[in-house]
Amino acid sequence: MEIALLTDVGQKRSNNQDYVNRYINRAGIDLVVLADGLGGHRAGHIASEMTATDLGASWVDTQITTLNEVREWLVAIIDQENQKIHELGQTEEYKGMGTTLEAVVIIDNQMIYAHIGDSRVGIIRGGEYIRLTSDHSLVGMLMRAGQLTEEEARHHPQKNIVTQSIGQAEPIEPDIALKTLEVGDYVLINSDGLTNMVSVEDIRDIVLSGVSLEKKAETLVRFANNAGGLDNITVGLIHITEEAI
């Protein structure tokens, strides 16, 4: 298994509210966490980095080796972190801060992931991009209700309104799911700064190109910047190699 992580401020923002990192627990199992601090909220960059690093600090201290243990850990730690960020968000300094969250763990050929907000997890397999998450957003709800097409959602004036985030007052309801991986699969974890700027077809073609994993991540970010780079852009790429299975 190979992993490449990259984040970029983009062309229009003065600071980067995205955060991505990789953590390894005592059993040698990887956790990749990506968080996108909510745009327009004060201290969004603090919410994203704090959420990711808190999960990471907890993870590296575990000896978790099974999917059931990962699921239990994700449910507990996400609830705990939501309460922490919400309480901090009541103070004047951090008022209203929040963040999206993608947390991915791969054990043998099984991936378990937790999803909150409008960042995304998908896989590229057999020449196709398969999206695994549904946005917790206003336009996501309208799409699921059949009231918006994907193209209409891309240009909707309220596309940045999320309906779930770390830091909300009510209990968090993360989507937690499993996916069986195959040799050759690429897992793509990204903030909306990528998918709002780069088409699924271009993402697929870049990931399937014959360059290193790091170069693929760099190219994805470059394409988003060339398209305008309206937001921070963050990419986590995982390649499932023969040895990992």
PDB file of C-alpha atoms in Angstrom:
ATOM      1  CA  MET A   1       0.000   0.000   0.000  1.00  0.00           C
ATOM      2  CA  GLU A   2       1.312   3.406  -1.025  1.00  0.00           C
ATOM      3  CA  ILE A   3       0.018   6.712   0.345  1.00  0.00           C
ATOM      4  CA  ALA A   4       0.475  10.275  -0.953  1.00  0.00           C
ATOM      5  CA  LEU A   5      -0.954  13.344   0.800  1.00  0.00           C
ATOM      6  CA  LEU A   6      -0.985  16.936  -0.450  1.00  0.00           C
ATOM      7  CA  THR A   7      -2.735  20.176   0.514  1.00  0.00           C
ATOM      8  CA  ASP A   8      -2.633  23.574  -1.184  1.00  0.00           C
ATOM      9  CA  VAL A   9      -4.099  26.975  -0.316  1.00  0.00           C
ATOM     10  CA  GLY A  10      -5.453  27.463  -3.859  1.00  0.00           C
ATOM     11  CA  GLN A  11      -5.608  30.735  -5.810  1.00  0.00           C
ATOM     12  CA  LYS A  12      -8.186  32.784  -3.922  1.00  0.00           C
ATOM     13  CA  ARG A  13      -7.931  32.046  -0.195  1.00  0.00           C
ATOM     14  CA  SER A  14      -5.489  33.788   2.151  1.00  0.00           C
ATOM     15  CA  ASN A  15      -5.147  30.793   4.487  1.00  0.00           C
ATOM     16  CA  ASN A  16      -5.515  27.028   4.253  1.00  0.00           C
ATOM     17  CA  GLN A  17      -8.391  25.643   6.320  1.00  0.00           C
ATOM     18  CA  ASP A  18      -7.830  22.083   5.052  1.00  0.00           C
ATOM     19  CA  TYR A  19      -5.724  19.542   6.934  1.00  0.00           C
ATOM     20  CA  VAL A  20      -4.625  16.020   6.033  1.00  0.00           C
ATOM     21  CA  ASN A  21      -2.326  13.563   7.770  1.00  0.00           C
ATOM     22  CA  ARG A  22      -1.453   9.900   8.184  1.00  0.00           C
ATOM     23  CA  TYR A  23      -1.146   8.167  11.555  1.00  0.00           C
ATOM     24  CA  ILE A  24       0.048   4.640  12.393  1.00  0.00           C
ATOM     25  CA  ASN A  25      -1.099   2.800  15.530  1.00  0.00           C
ATOM     26  CA  ARG A  26       0.902   0.366  17.667  1.00  0.00           C
ATOM     27  CA  ALA A  27      -0.244  -2.547  15.506  1.00  0.00           C
ATOM     28  CA  GLY A  28       1.120  -0.845  12.369  1.00  0.00           C
ATOM     29  CA  ILE A  29      -2.335   0.032  10.945  1.00  0.00           C
ATOM     30  CA  ASP A  30      -2.674   3.314   9.011  1.00  0.00           C
ATOM     31  CA  LEU A  31      -5.316   5.976   9.573  1.00  0.00           C
ATOM     32  CA  VAL A  32      -5.670   8.781   7.023  1.00  0.00           C
ATOM     33  CA  VAL A  33      -7.655  11.823   8.172  1.00  0.00           C
ATOM     34  CA  LEU A  34      -8.772  14.728   5.983  1.00  0.00           C
ATOM     35  CA  ALA A  35     -10.653  17.723   7.389  1.00  0.00           C
ATOM     36  CA  ASP A  36     -11.902  20.918   5.721  1.00  0.00           C
ATOM     37  CA  GLY A  37     -12.563  23.803   8.114  1.00  0.00           C
ATOM     38  CA  LEU A  38     -15.886  25.385   7.246  1.00  0.00           C
ATOM     39  CA  GLY A  39     -15.462  28.365   4.939  1.00  0.00           C
ATOM     40  CA  GLY A  40     -16.536  31.686   6.359  1.00  0.00           C
ATOM     41  CA  HIS A  41     -16.338  30.404   9.916  1.00  0.00           C
ATOM     42  CA  ARG A  42     -13.749  31.899  12.199  1.00  0.00           C
ATOM     43  CA  ALA A  43     -10.987  29.505  13.245  1.00  0.00           C
ATOM     44  CA  GLY A  44     -11.919  26.933  10.615  1.00  0.00           C
ATOM     45  CA  HIS A  45      -8.243  26.088  10.203  1.00  0.00           C
ATOM     46  CA  ILE A  46      -8.022  25.382  13.933  1.00  0.00           C
ATOM     47  CA  ALA A  47     -11.114  23.132  13.856  1.00  0.00           C
ATOM     48  CA  SER A  48      -9.739  21.038  10.985  1.00  0.00           C
ATOM     49  CA  GLU A  49      -6.215  20.657  12.366  1.00  0.00           C
ATOM     50  CA  MET A  50      -7.423  20.015  15.920  1.00  0.00           C
ATOM     51  CA  THR A  51      -9.940  17.386  14.801  1.00  0.00           C
ATOM     52  CA  ALA A  52      -7.386  15.539  12.672  1.00  0.00           C
ATOM     53  CA  THR A  53      -4.604  15.675  15.251  1.00  0.00           C
ATOM     54  CA  ASP A  54      -6.906  14.650  18.100  1.00  0.00           C
ATOM     55  CA  LEU A  55      -8.008  11.591  16.111  1.00  0.00           C
ATOM     56  CA  GLY A  56      -4.387  10.895  15.225  1.00  0.00           C
ATOM     57  CA  ALA A  57      -3.164  11.169  18.816  1.00  0.00           C
ATOM     58  CA  SER A  58      -5.861   8.752  19.956  1.00  0.00           C
ATOM     59  CA  TRP A  59      -5.198   6.335  17.078  1.00  0.00           C
ATOM     60  CA  VAL A  60      -1.420   6.024  17.541  1.00  0.00           C
ATOM     61  CA  ASP A  61      -2.022   4.973  21.144  1.00  0.00           C
ATOM     62  CA  THR A  62      -4.285   2.041  20.164  1.00  0.00           C
ATOM     63  CA  GLN A  63      -3.491  -1.533  19.196  1.00  0.00           C
ATOM     64  CA  ILE A  64      -6.657  -1.904  17.112  1.00  0.00           C
ATOM     65  CA  THR A  65      -6.451  -4.631  14.451  1.00  0.00           C
ATOM     66  CA  THR A  66     -10.089  -5.490  13.584  1.00  0.00           C
ATOM     67  CA  LEU A  67     -12.816  -3.694  11.637  1.00  0.00           C
ATOM     68  CA  ASN A  68     -15.262  -3.927  14.547  1.00  0.00           C
ATOM     69  CA  GLU A  69     -12.754  -2.247  16.843  1.00  0.00           C
ATOM     70  CA  VAL A  70     -12.181   0.490  14.256  1.00  0.00           C
ATOM     71  CA  ARG A  71     -15.926   1.102  13.953  1.00  0.00           C
ATOM     72  CA  GLU A  72     -16.362   1.351  17.730  1.00  0.00           C
ATOM     73  CA  TRP A  73     -13.361   3.654  17.994  1.00  0.00           C
ATOM     74  CA  LEU A  74     -14.618   5.914  15.176  1.00  0.00           C
ATOM     75  CA  VAL A  75     -18.094   6.278  16.706  1.00  0.00           C
ATOM     76  CA  ALA A  76     -16.666   7.144  20.142  1.00  0.00           C
ATOM     77  CA  ILE A  77     -13.886   9.488  19.027  1.00  0.00           C
ATOM     78  CA  ILE A  78     -16.058  11.393  16.516  1.00  0.00           C
ATOM     79  CA  ASP A  79     -18.755  12.007  19.127  1.00  0.00           C
ATOM     80  CA  GLN A  80     -16.125  13.142  21.614  1.00  0.00           C
ATOM     81  CA  GLU A  81     -14.474  15.460  19.089  1.00  0.00           C
ATOM     82  CA  ASN A  82     -17.798  16.957  17.990  1.00  0.00           C
ATOM     83  CA  GLN A  83     -18.568  17.908  21.581  1.00  0.00           C
ATOM     84  CA  LYS A  84     -15.078  19.369  22.079  1.00  0.00           C
ATOM     85  CA  ILE A  85     -15.184  21.508  18.912  1.00  0.00           C
ATOM     86  CA  HIS A  86     -18.744  22.622  19.663  1.00  0.00           C
ATOM     87  CA  GLU A  87     -17.795  23.740  23.177  1.00  0.00           C
ATOM     88  CA  LEU A  88     -14.770  25.652  21.853  1.00  0.00           C
ATOM     89  CA  GLY A  89     -17.037  27.169  19.209  1.00  0.00           C
ATOM     90  CA  GLN A  90     -19.126  28.790  21.941  1.00  0.00           C
ATOM     91  CA  THR A  91     -16.197  31.002  22.954  1.00  0.00           C
ATOM     92  CA  GLU A  92     -15.627  34.407  21.386  1.00  0.00           C
ATOM     93  CA  GLU A  93     -12.239  33.443  19.966  1.00  0.00           C
ATOM     94  CA  TYR A  94     -13.491  30.344  18.133  1.00  0.00           C
ATOM     95  CA  LYS A  95     -17.121  31.291  17.586  1.00  0.00           C
ATOM     96  CA  GLY A  96     -18.974  28.964  15.220  1.00  0.00           C
ATOM     97  CA  MET A  97     -15.974  26.985  14.050  1.00  0.00           C
ATOM     98  CA  GLY A  98     -16.480  23.561  12.477  1.00  0.00           C
ATOM     99  CA  THR A  99     -15.026  21.091  10.019  1.00  0.00           C
ATOM    100  CA  THR A 100     -15.798  18.250   7.658  1.00  0.00           C
ATOM    101  CA  LEU A 101     -14.123  14.905   8.313  1.00  0.00           C
ATOM    102  CA  GLU A 102     -13.016  11.878   6.323  1.00  0.00           C
ATOM    103  CA  ALA A 103     -11.277   9.099   8.289  1.00  0.00           C
ATOM    104  CA  VAL A 104     -10.030   6.018   6.414  1.00  0.00           C
ATOM    105  CA  VAL A 105      -8.518   2.781   7.771  1.00  0.00           C
ATOM    106  CA  ILE A 106      -7.483  -0.203   5.621  1.00  0.00           C
ATOM    107  CA  ILE A 107      -7.001  -3.639   7.193  1.00  0.00           C
ATOM    108  CA  ASP A 108      -5.925  -6.371   4.771  1.00  0.00           C
ATOM    109  CA  ASN A 109      -8.219  -5.780   1.772  1.00  0.00           C
ATOM    110  CA  GLN A 110     -11.033  -4.068   3.722  1.00  0.00           C
ATOM    111  CA  MET A 111     -11.466  -0.311   3.981  1.00  0.00           C
ATOM    112  CA  ILE A 112     -13.598   1.244   6.698  1.00  0.00           C
ATOM    113  CA  TYR A 113     -14.300   4.945   6.460  1.00  0.00           C
ATOM    114  CA  ALA A 114     -16.206   7.626   8.359  1.00  0.00           C
ATOM    115  CA  HIS A 115     -17.672  10.611   6.524  1.00  0.00           C
ATOM    116  CA  ILE A 116     -19.101  13.919   7.747  1.00  0.00           C
ATOM    117  CA  GLY A 117     -19.732  16.947   5.542  1.00  0.00           C
ATOM    118  CA  ASP A 118     -18.940  17.529   1.866  1.00  0.00           C
ATOM    119  CA  SER A 119     -15.397  16.235   1.501  1.00  0.00           C
ATOM    120  CA  ARG A 120     -15.368  12.891  -0.326  1.00  0.00           C
ATOM    121  CA  VAL A 121     -14.042   9.342  -0.491  1.00  0.00           C
ATOM    122  CA  GLY A 122     -14.032   7.401  -3.758  1.00  0.00           C
ATOM    123  CA  ILE A 123     -12.123   4.677  -5.574  1.00  0.00           C
ATOM    124  CA  ILE A 124     -10.751   4.373  -9.089  1.00  0.00           C
ATOM    125  CA  ARG A 125     -11.183   0.800 -10.302  1.00  0.00           C
ATOM    126  CA  GLY A 126     -11.349  -0.717 -13.771  1.00  0.00           C
ATOM    127  CA  GLY A 127     -10.948   2.658 -15.418  1.00  0.00           C
ATOM    128  CA  GLU A 128     -13.859   4.236 -13.536  1.00  0.00           C
ATOM    129  CA  TYR A 129     -14.224   6.588 -10.566  1.00  0.00           C
ATOM    130  CA  ILE A 130     -16.723   5.265  -8.016  1.00  0.00           C
ATOM    131  CA  ARG A 131     -17.883   7.781  -5.432  1.00  0.00           C
ATOM    132  CA  LEU A 132     -18.470   6.198  -2.016  1.00  0.00           C
ATOM    133  CA  THR A 133     -19.798   9.131   0.010  1.00  0.00           C
ATOM    134  CA  SER A 134     -22.867  11.366  -0.257  1.00  0.00           C
ATOM    135  CA  ASP A 135     -22.410  15.022   0.629  1.00  0.00           C
ATOM    136  CA  HIS A 136     -23.982  16.150   3.904  1.00  0.00           C
ATOM    137  CA  SER A 137     -25.068  19.401   2.275  1.00  0.00           C
ATOM    138  CA  LEU A 138     -28.166  21.264   1.176  1.00  0.00           C
ATOM    139  CA  VAL A 139     -27.560  20.476  -2.491  1.00  0.00           C
ATOM    140  CA  GLY A 140     -26.764  16.869  -1.563  1.00  0.00           C
ATOM    141  CA  MET A 141     -30.193  16.582   0.067  1.00  0.00           C
ATOM    142  CA  LEU A 142     -31.858  18.156  -2.976  1.00  0.00           C
ATOM    143  CA  MET A 143     -30.029  15.756  -5.301  1.00  0.00           C
ATOM    144  CA  ARG A 144     -31.059  12.716  -3.247  1.00  0.00           C
ATOM    145  CA  ALA A 145     -34.653  13.989  -3.362  1.00  0.00           C
ATOM    146  CA  GLY A 146     -34.444  14.220  -7.158  1.00  0.00           C
ATOM    147  CA  GLN A 147     -34.844  18.016  -7.150  1.00  0.00           C
ATOM    148  CA  LEU A 148     -31.399  18.802  -8.569  1.00  0.00           C
ATOM    149  CA  THR A 149     -29.186  17.183 -11.176  1.00  0.00           C
ATOM    150  CA  GLU A 150     -25.455  16.798 -10.516  1.00  0.00           C
ATOM    151  CA  GLU A 151     -24.728  19.577 -13.015  1.00  0.00           C
ATOM    152  CA  GLU A 152     -27.234  21.922 -11.338  1.00  0.00           C
ATOM    153  CA  ALA A 153     -25.722  21.103  -7.954  1.00  0.00           C
ATOM    154  CA  ARG A 154     -22.225  22.074  -9.181  1.00  0.00           C
ATOM    155  CA  HIS A 155     -23.413  25.637  -9.860  1.00  0.00           C
ATOM    156  CA  HIS A 156     -25.975  26.054  -7.078  1.00  0.00           C
ATOM    157  CA  PRO A 157     -25.505  29.320  -5.123  1.00  0.00           C
ATOM    158  CA  GLN A 158     -25.938  27.473  -1.794  1.00  0.00           C
ATOM    159  CA  LYS A 159     -23.661  24.528  -2.550  1.00  0.00           C
ATOM    160  CA  ASN A 160     -21.374  25.405   0.396  1.00  0.00           C
ATOM    161  CA  ILE A 161     -24.082  24.917   3.048  1.00  0.00           C
ATOM    162  CA  VAL A 162     -23.291  21.701   4.942  1.00  0.00           C
ATOM    163  CA  THR A 163     -25.930  19.882   6.978  1.00  0.00           C
ATOM    164  CA  GLN A 164     -23.506  17.944   9.199  1.00  0.00           C
ATOM    165  CA  SER A 165     -20.108  18.944  10.533  1.00  0.00           C
ATOM    166  CA  ILE A 166     -17.804  18.384  13.482  1.00  0.00           C
ATOM    167  CA  GLY A 167     -18.700  21.131  15.947  1.00  0.00           C
ATOM    168  CA  GLN A 168     -22.483  21.067  15.602  1.00  0.00           C
ATOM    169  CA  ALA A 169     -24.784  21.339  18.626  1.00  0.00           C
ATOM    170  CA  GLU A 170     -26.770  18.156  17.973  1.00  0.00           C
ATOM    171  CA  PRO A 171     -25.263  14.655  18.174  1.00  0.00           C
ATOM    172  CA  ILE A 172     -23.194  13.759  15.129  1.00  0.00           C
ATOM    173  CA  GLU A 173     -24.391  11.003  12.761  1.00  0.00           C
ATOM    174  CA  PRO A 174     -21.371   9.997  10.680  1.00  0.00           C
ATOM    175  CA  ASP A 175     -21.725   7.711   7.694  1.00  0.00           C
ATOM    176  CA  ILE A 176     -19.513   4.708   8.502  1.00  0.00           C
ATOM    177  CA  ALA A 177     -19.147   2.060   5.802  1.00  0.00           C
ATOM    178  CA  LEU A 178     -16.996  -0.792   4.522  1.00  0.00           C
ATOM    179  CA  LYS A 179     -15.561  -1.385   1.055  1.00  0.00           C
ATOM    180  CA  THR A 180     -13.666  -4.453  -0.144  1.00  0.00           C
ATOM    181  CA  LEU A 181     -10.599  -3.360  -2.088  1.00  0.00           C
ATOM    182  CA  GLU A 182      -8.852  -5.094  -4.981  1.00  0.00           C
ATOM    183  CA  VAL A 183      -5.246  -5.086  -6.126  1.00  0.00           C
ATOM    184  CA  GLY A 184      -4.687  -2.017  -8.291  1.00  0.00           C
ATOM    185  CA  ASP A 185      -7.441   0.096  -6.689  1.00  0.00           C
ATOM    186  CA  TYR A 186      -6.772   3.736  -5.943  1.00  0.00           C
ATOM    187  CA  VAL A 187      -8.589   5.320  -2.999  1.00  0.00           C
ATOM    188  CA  LEU A 188      -9.096   9.087  -3.371  1.00  0.00           C
ATOM    189  CA  ILE A 189      -9.889  11.207  -0.320  1.00  0.00           C
ATOM    190  CA  ASN A 190     -10.377  14.903  -1.108  1.00  0.00           C
ATOM    191  CA  SER A 191     -11.810  18.215  -0.014  1.00  0.00           C
ATOM    192  CA  ASP A 192     -14.426  19.919  -2.201  1.00  0.00           C
ATOM    193  CA  GLY A 193     -11.723  22.264  -3.502  1.00  0.00           C
ATOM    194  CA  LEU A 194     -10.755  19.446  -5.876  1.00  0.00           C
ATOM    195  CA  THR A 195     -14.130  18.109  -7.009  1.00  0.00           C
ATOM    196  CA  ASN A 196     -15.673  21.587  -7.432  1.00  0.00           C
ATOM    197  CA  MET A 197     -12.893  22.427  -9.904  1.00  0.00           C
ATOM    198  CA  VAL A 198     -11.910  19.191 -11.669  1.00  0.00           C
ATOM    199  CA  SER A 199     -14.231  16.820 -13.537  1.00  0.00           C
ATOM    200  CA  VAL A 200     -14.553  13.170 -12.560  1.00  0.00           C
ATOM    201  CA  GLU A 201     -13.188  12.243 -15.997  1.00  0.00           C
ATOM    202  CA  ASP A 202     -10.038  14.330 -15.497  1.00  0.00           C
ATOM    203  CA  ILE A 203      -9.588  12.973 -11.961  1.00  0.00           C
ATOM    204  CA  ARG A 204      -9.805   9.413 -13.289  1.00  0.00           C
ATOM    205  CA  ASP A 205      -7.365  10.079 -16.140  1.00  0.00           C
ATOM    206  CA  ILE A 206      -4.815  11.716 -13.810  1.00  0.00           C
ATOM    207  CA  VAL A 207      -4.981   8.917 -11.242  1.00  0.00           C
ATOM    208  CA  LEU A 208      -4.576   6.279 -13.967  1.00  0.00           C
ATOM    209  CA  SER A 209      -1.626   8.057 -15.611  1.00  0.00           C
ATOM    210  CA  GLY A 210       1.794   6.408 -15.564  1.00  0.00           C
ATOM    211  CA  VAL A 211       3.525   8.648 -13.019  1.00  0.00           C
ATOM    212  CA  SER A 212       4.325   8.231  -9.325  1.00  0.00           C
ATOM    213  CA  LEU A 213       1.599   8.520  -6.687  1.00  0.00           C
ATOM    214  CA  GLU A 214       3.094  11.821  -5.485  1.00  0.00           C
ATOM    215  CA  LYS A 215       3.029  13.187  -9.044  1.00  0.00           C
ATOM    216  CA  LYS A 216      -0.611  12.131  -9.417  1.00  0.00           C
ATOM    217  CA  ALA A 217      -1.504  14.107  -6.261  1.00  0.00           C
ATOM    218  CA  GLU A 218       0.482  17.115  -7.512  1.00  0.00           C
ATOM    219  CA  THR A 219      -1.281  16.973 -10.882  1.00  0.00           C
ATOM    220  CA  LEU A 220      -4.744  16.844  -9.281  1.00  0.00           C
ATOM    221  CA  VAL A 221      -3.905  19.955  -7.258  1.00  0.00           C
ATOM    222  CA  ARG A 222      -2.428  21.704 -10.302  1.00  0.00           C
ATOM    223  CA  PHE A 223      -5.575  21.018 -12.362  1.00  0.00           C
ATOM    224  CA  ALA A 224      -7.762  22.497  -9.596  1.00  0.00           C
ATOM    225  CA  ASN A 225      -5.551  25.594  -9.441  1.00  0.00           C
ATOM    226  CA  ASN A 226      -5.525  25.953 -13.230  1.00  0.00           C
ATOM    227  CA  ALA A 227      -9.348  25.838 -13.188  1.00  0.00           C
ATOM    228  CA  GLY A 228      -9.404  28.789 -10.788  1.00  0.00           C
ATOM    229  CA  GLY A 229      -8.411  27.325  -7.429  1.00  0.00           C
ATOM    230  CA  LEU A 230     -11.383  28.963  -5.726  1.00  0.00           C
ATOM    231  CA  ASP A 231     -10.910  26.990  -2.492  1.00  0.00           C
ATOM    232  CA  ASN A 232      -8.200  25.140  -0.602  1.00  0.00           C
ATOM    233  CA  ILE A 233      -7.378  21.848  -2.350  1.00  0.00           C
ATOM    234  CA  THR A 234      -6.485  18.671  -0.458  1.00  0.00           C
ATOM    235  CA  VAL A 235      -5.865  15.176  -1.769  1.00  0.00           C
ATOM    236  CA  GLY A 236      -5.117  11.839  -0.135  1.00  0.00           C
ATOM    237  CA  LEU A 237      -4.277   9.037  -2.571  1.00  0.00           C
ATOM    238  CA  ILE A 238      -3.869   5.396  -1.548  1.00  0.00           C
ATOM    239  CA  HIS A 239      -2.745   2.764  -4.047  1.00  0.00           C
ATOM    240  CA  ILE A 240      -3.501  -0.860  -3.196  1.00  0.00           C
ATOM    241  CA  THR A 241      -0.466  -2.810  -4.383  1.00  0.00           C
ATOM    242  CA  GLU A 242       0.031  -6.570  -4.613  1.00  0.00           C
ATOM    243  CA  GLU A 243       1.954  -6.643  -1.334  1.00  0.00           C
ATOM    244  CA  ALA A 244      -0.844  -5.021   0.638  1.00  0.00           C
ATOM    245  CA  ILE A 245      -3.387  -7.782   0.044  1.00  0.00           C
TER     246      ILE A 245
END
